[in-house]
PDB file of C-alpha atoms in Angstrom:
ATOM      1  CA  UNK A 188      10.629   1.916 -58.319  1.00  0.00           C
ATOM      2  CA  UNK A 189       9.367  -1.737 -58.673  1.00  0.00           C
ATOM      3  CA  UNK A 190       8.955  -4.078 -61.570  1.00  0.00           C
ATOM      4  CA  UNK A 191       5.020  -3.297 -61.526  1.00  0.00           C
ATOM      5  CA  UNK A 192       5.952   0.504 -61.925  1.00  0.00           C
ATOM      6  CA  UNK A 193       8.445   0.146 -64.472  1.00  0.00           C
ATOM      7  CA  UNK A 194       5.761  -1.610 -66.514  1.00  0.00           C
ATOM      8  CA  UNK A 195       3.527   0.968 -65.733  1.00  0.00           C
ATOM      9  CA  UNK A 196       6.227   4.174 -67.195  1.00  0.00           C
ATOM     10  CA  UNK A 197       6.946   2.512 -69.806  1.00  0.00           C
ATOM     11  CA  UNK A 198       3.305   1.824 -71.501  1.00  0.00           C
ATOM     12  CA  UNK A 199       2.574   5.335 -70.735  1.00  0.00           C
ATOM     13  CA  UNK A 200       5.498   6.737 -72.533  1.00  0.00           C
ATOM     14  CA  UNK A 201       4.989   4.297 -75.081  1.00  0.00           C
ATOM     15  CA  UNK A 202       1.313   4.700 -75.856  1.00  0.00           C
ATOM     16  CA  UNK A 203       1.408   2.110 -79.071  1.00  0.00           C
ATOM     17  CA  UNK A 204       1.992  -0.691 -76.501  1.00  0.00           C
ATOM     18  CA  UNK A 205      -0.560  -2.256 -74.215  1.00  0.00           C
ATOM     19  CA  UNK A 206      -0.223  -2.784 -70.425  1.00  0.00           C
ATOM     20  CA  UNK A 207       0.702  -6.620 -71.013  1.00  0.00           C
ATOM     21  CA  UNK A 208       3.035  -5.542 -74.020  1.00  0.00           C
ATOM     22  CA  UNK A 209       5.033  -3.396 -71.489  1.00  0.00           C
ATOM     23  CA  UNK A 210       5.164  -6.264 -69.181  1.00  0.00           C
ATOM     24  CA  UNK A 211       6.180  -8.660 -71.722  1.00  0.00           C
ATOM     25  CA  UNK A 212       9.739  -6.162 -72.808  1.00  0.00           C
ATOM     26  CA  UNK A 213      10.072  -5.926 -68.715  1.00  0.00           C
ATOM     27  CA  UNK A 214      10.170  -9.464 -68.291  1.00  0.00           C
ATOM     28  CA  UNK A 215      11.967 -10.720 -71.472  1.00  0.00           C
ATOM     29  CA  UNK A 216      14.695  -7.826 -70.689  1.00  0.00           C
ATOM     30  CA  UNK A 217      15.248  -8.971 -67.205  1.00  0.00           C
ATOM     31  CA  UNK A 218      15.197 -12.489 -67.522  1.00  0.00           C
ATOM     32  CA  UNK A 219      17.956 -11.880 -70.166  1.00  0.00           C
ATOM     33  CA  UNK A 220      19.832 -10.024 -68.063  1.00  0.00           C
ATOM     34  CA  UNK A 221      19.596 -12.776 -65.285  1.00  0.00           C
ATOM     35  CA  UNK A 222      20.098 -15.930 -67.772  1.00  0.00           C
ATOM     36  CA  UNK A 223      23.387 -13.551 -68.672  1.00  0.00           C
ATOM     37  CA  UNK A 224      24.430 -13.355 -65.764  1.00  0.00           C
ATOM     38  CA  UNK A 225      23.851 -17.303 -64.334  1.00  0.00           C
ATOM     39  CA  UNK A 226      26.230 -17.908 -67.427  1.00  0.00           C
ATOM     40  CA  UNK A 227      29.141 -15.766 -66.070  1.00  0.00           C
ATOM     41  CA  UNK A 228      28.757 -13.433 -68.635  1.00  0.00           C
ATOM     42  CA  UNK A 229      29.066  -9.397 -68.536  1.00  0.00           C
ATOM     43  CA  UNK A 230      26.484  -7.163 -69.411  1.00  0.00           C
ATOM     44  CA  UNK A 231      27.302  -3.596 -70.275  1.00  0.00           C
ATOM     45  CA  UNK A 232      24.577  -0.760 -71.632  1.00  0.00           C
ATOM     46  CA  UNK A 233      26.156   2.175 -72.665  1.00  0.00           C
ATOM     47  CA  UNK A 234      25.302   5.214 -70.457  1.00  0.00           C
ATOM     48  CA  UNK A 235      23.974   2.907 -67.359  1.00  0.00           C
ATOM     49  CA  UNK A 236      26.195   0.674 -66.066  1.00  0.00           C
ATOM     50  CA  UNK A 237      27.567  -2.887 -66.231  1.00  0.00           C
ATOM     51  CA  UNK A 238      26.379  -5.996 -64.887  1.00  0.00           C
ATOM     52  CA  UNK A 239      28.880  -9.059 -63.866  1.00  0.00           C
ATOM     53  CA  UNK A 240      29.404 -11.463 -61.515  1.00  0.00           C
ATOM     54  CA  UNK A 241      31.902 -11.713 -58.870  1.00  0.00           C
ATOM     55  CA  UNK A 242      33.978 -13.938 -57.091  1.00  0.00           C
ATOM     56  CA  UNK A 243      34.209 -14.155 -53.622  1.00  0.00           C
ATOM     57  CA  UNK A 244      36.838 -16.623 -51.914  1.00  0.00           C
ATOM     58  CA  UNK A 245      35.993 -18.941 -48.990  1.00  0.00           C
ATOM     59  CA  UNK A 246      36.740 -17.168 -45.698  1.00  0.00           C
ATOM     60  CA  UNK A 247      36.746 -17.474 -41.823  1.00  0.00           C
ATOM     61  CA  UNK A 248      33.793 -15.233 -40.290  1.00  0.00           C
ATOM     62  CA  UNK A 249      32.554 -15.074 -36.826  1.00  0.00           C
ATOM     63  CA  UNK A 250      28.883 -15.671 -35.281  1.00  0.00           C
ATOM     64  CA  UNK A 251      27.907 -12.807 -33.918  1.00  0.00           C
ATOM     65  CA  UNK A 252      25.904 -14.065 -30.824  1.00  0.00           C
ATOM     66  CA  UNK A 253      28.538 -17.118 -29.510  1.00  0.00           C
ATOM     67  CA  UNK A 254      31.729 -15.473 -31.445  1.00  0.00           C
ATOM     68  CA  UNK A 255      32.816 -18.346 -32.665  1.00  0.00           C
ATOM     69  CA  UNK A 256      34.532 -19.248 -35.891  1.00  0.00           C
ATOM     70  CA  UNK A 257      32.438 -20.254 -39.204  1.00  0.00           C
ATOM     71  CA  UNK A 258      33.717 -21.369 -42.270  1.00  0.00           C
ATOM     72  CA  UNK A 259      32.290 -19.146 -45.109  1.00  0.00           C
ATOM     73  CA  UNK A 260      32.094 -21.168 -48.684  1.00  0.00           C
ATOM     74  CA  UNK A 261      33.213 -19.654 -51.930  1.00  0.00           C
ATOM     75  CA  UNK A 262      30.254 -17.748 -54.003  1.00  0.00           C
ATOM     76  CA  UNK A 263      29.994 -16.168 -57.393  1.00  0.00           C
ATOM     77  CA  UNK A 264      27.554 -12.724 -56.552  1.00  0.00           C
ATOM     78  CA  UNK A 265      26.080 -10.522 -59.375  1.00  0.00           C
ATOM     79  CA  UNK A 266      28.045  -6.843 -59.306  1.00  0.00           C
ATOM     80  CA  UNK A 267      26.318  -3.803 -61.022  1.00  0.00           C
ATOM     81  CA  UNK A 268      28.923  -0.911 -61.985  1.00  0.00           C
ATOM     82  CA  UNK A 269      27.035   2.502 -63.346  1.00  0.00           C
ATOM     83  CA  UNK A 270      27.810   3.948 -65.974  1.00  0.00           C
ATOM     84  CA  UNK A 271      29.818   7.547 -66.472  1.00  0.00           C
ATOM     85  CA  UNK A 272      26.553   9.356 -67.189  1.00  0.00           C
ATOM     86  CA  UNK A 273      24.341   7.545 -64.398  1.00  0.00           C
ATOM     87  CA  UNK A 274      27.313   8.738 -62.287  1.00  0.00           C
ATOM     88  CA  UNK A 275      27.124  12.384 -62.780  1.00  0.00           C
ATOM     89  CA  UNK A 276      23.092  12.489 -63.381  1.00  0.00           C
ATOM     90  CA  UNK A 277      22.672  10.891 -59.427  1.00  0.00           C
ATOM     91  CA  UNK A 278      25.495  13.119 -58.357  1.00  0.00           C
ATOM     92  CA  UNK A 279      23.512  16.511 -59.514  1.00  0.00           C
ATOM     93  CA  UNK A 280      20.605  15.272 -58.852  1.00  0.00           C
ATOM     94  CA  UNK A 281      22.093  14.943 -54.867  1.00  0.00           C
ATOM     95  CA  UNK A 282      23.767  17.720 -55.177  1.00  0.00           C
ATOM     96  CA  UNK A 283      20.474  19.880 -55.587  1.00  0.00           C
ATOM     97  CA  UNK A 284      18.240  18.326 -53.319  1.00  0.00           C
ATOM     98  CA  UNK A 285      21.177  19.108 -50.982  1.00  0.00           C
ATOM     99  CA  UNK A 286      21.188  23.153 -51.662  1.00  0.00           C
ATOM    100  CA  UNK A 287      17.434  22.839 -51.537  1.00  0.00           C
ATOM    101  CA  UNK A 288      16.351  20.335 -48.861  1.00  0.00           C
ATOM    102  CA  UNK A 289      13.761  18.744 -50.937  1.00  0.00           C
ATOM    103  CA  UNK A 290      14.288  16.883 -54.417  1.00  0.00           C
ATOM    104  CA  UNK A 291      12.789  18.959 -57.343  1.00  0.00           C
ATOM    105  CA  UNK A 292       9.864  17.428 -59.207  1.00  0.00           C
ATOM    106  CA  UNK A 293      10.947  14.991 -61.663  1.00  0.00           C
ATOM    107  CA  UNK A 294       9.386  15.579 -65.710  1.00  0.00           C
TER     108      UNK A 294
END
């Protein structure tokens, strides 16, 4: 699913907001996220998942064509954790397109 088509559910399920409405939540609920995150803080949504940003020390990697060693630098990189419920519901969901071989229509 992209950005575009996440507009696109949500004025359809909503039917009181307009195309550019939808795209206005989408954006201001992203860019909050993001801004969130750029601050180092954690964002948790009860049912999905959590959103934070990790730490990753400076290590020693390898080039892969000449093998030789490269310094890697420190970096902070966003994390997403799901959620108990997100979880389960992508678990079953796996679970029965395995039994079947194809994924049931989704409503």
């Amino acid at each position: 699913m992209t950005r575009s088509d996440l507009v696109e559910d949500l004025a359809e399920r909503f039917s009181q907001l307009t195309q550019r409405d939808a795209e206005h939540a989408v954006k201001t609920i992203l860019d909050a996220v993001g801004d969130a995150l750029v601050r180092g803080h954690r964002i948790e949504i009860r049912g999905f998942g959590s959103f934070s940003v990790n730490h990753r020390p400076p290590r020693m990697g390898r080039n892969p064509r000449s093998g030789e060693a490269v310094a890697i630098p420190e970096k902070r990189v966003p994390h997403f954790k799901p959620g108990k419920a997100l979880r389960e519901a992508v678990d079953q969901r796996t679970a029965q397109i395995g039994e079947h071989g194809a994924p049931p229509a989704i409503k």
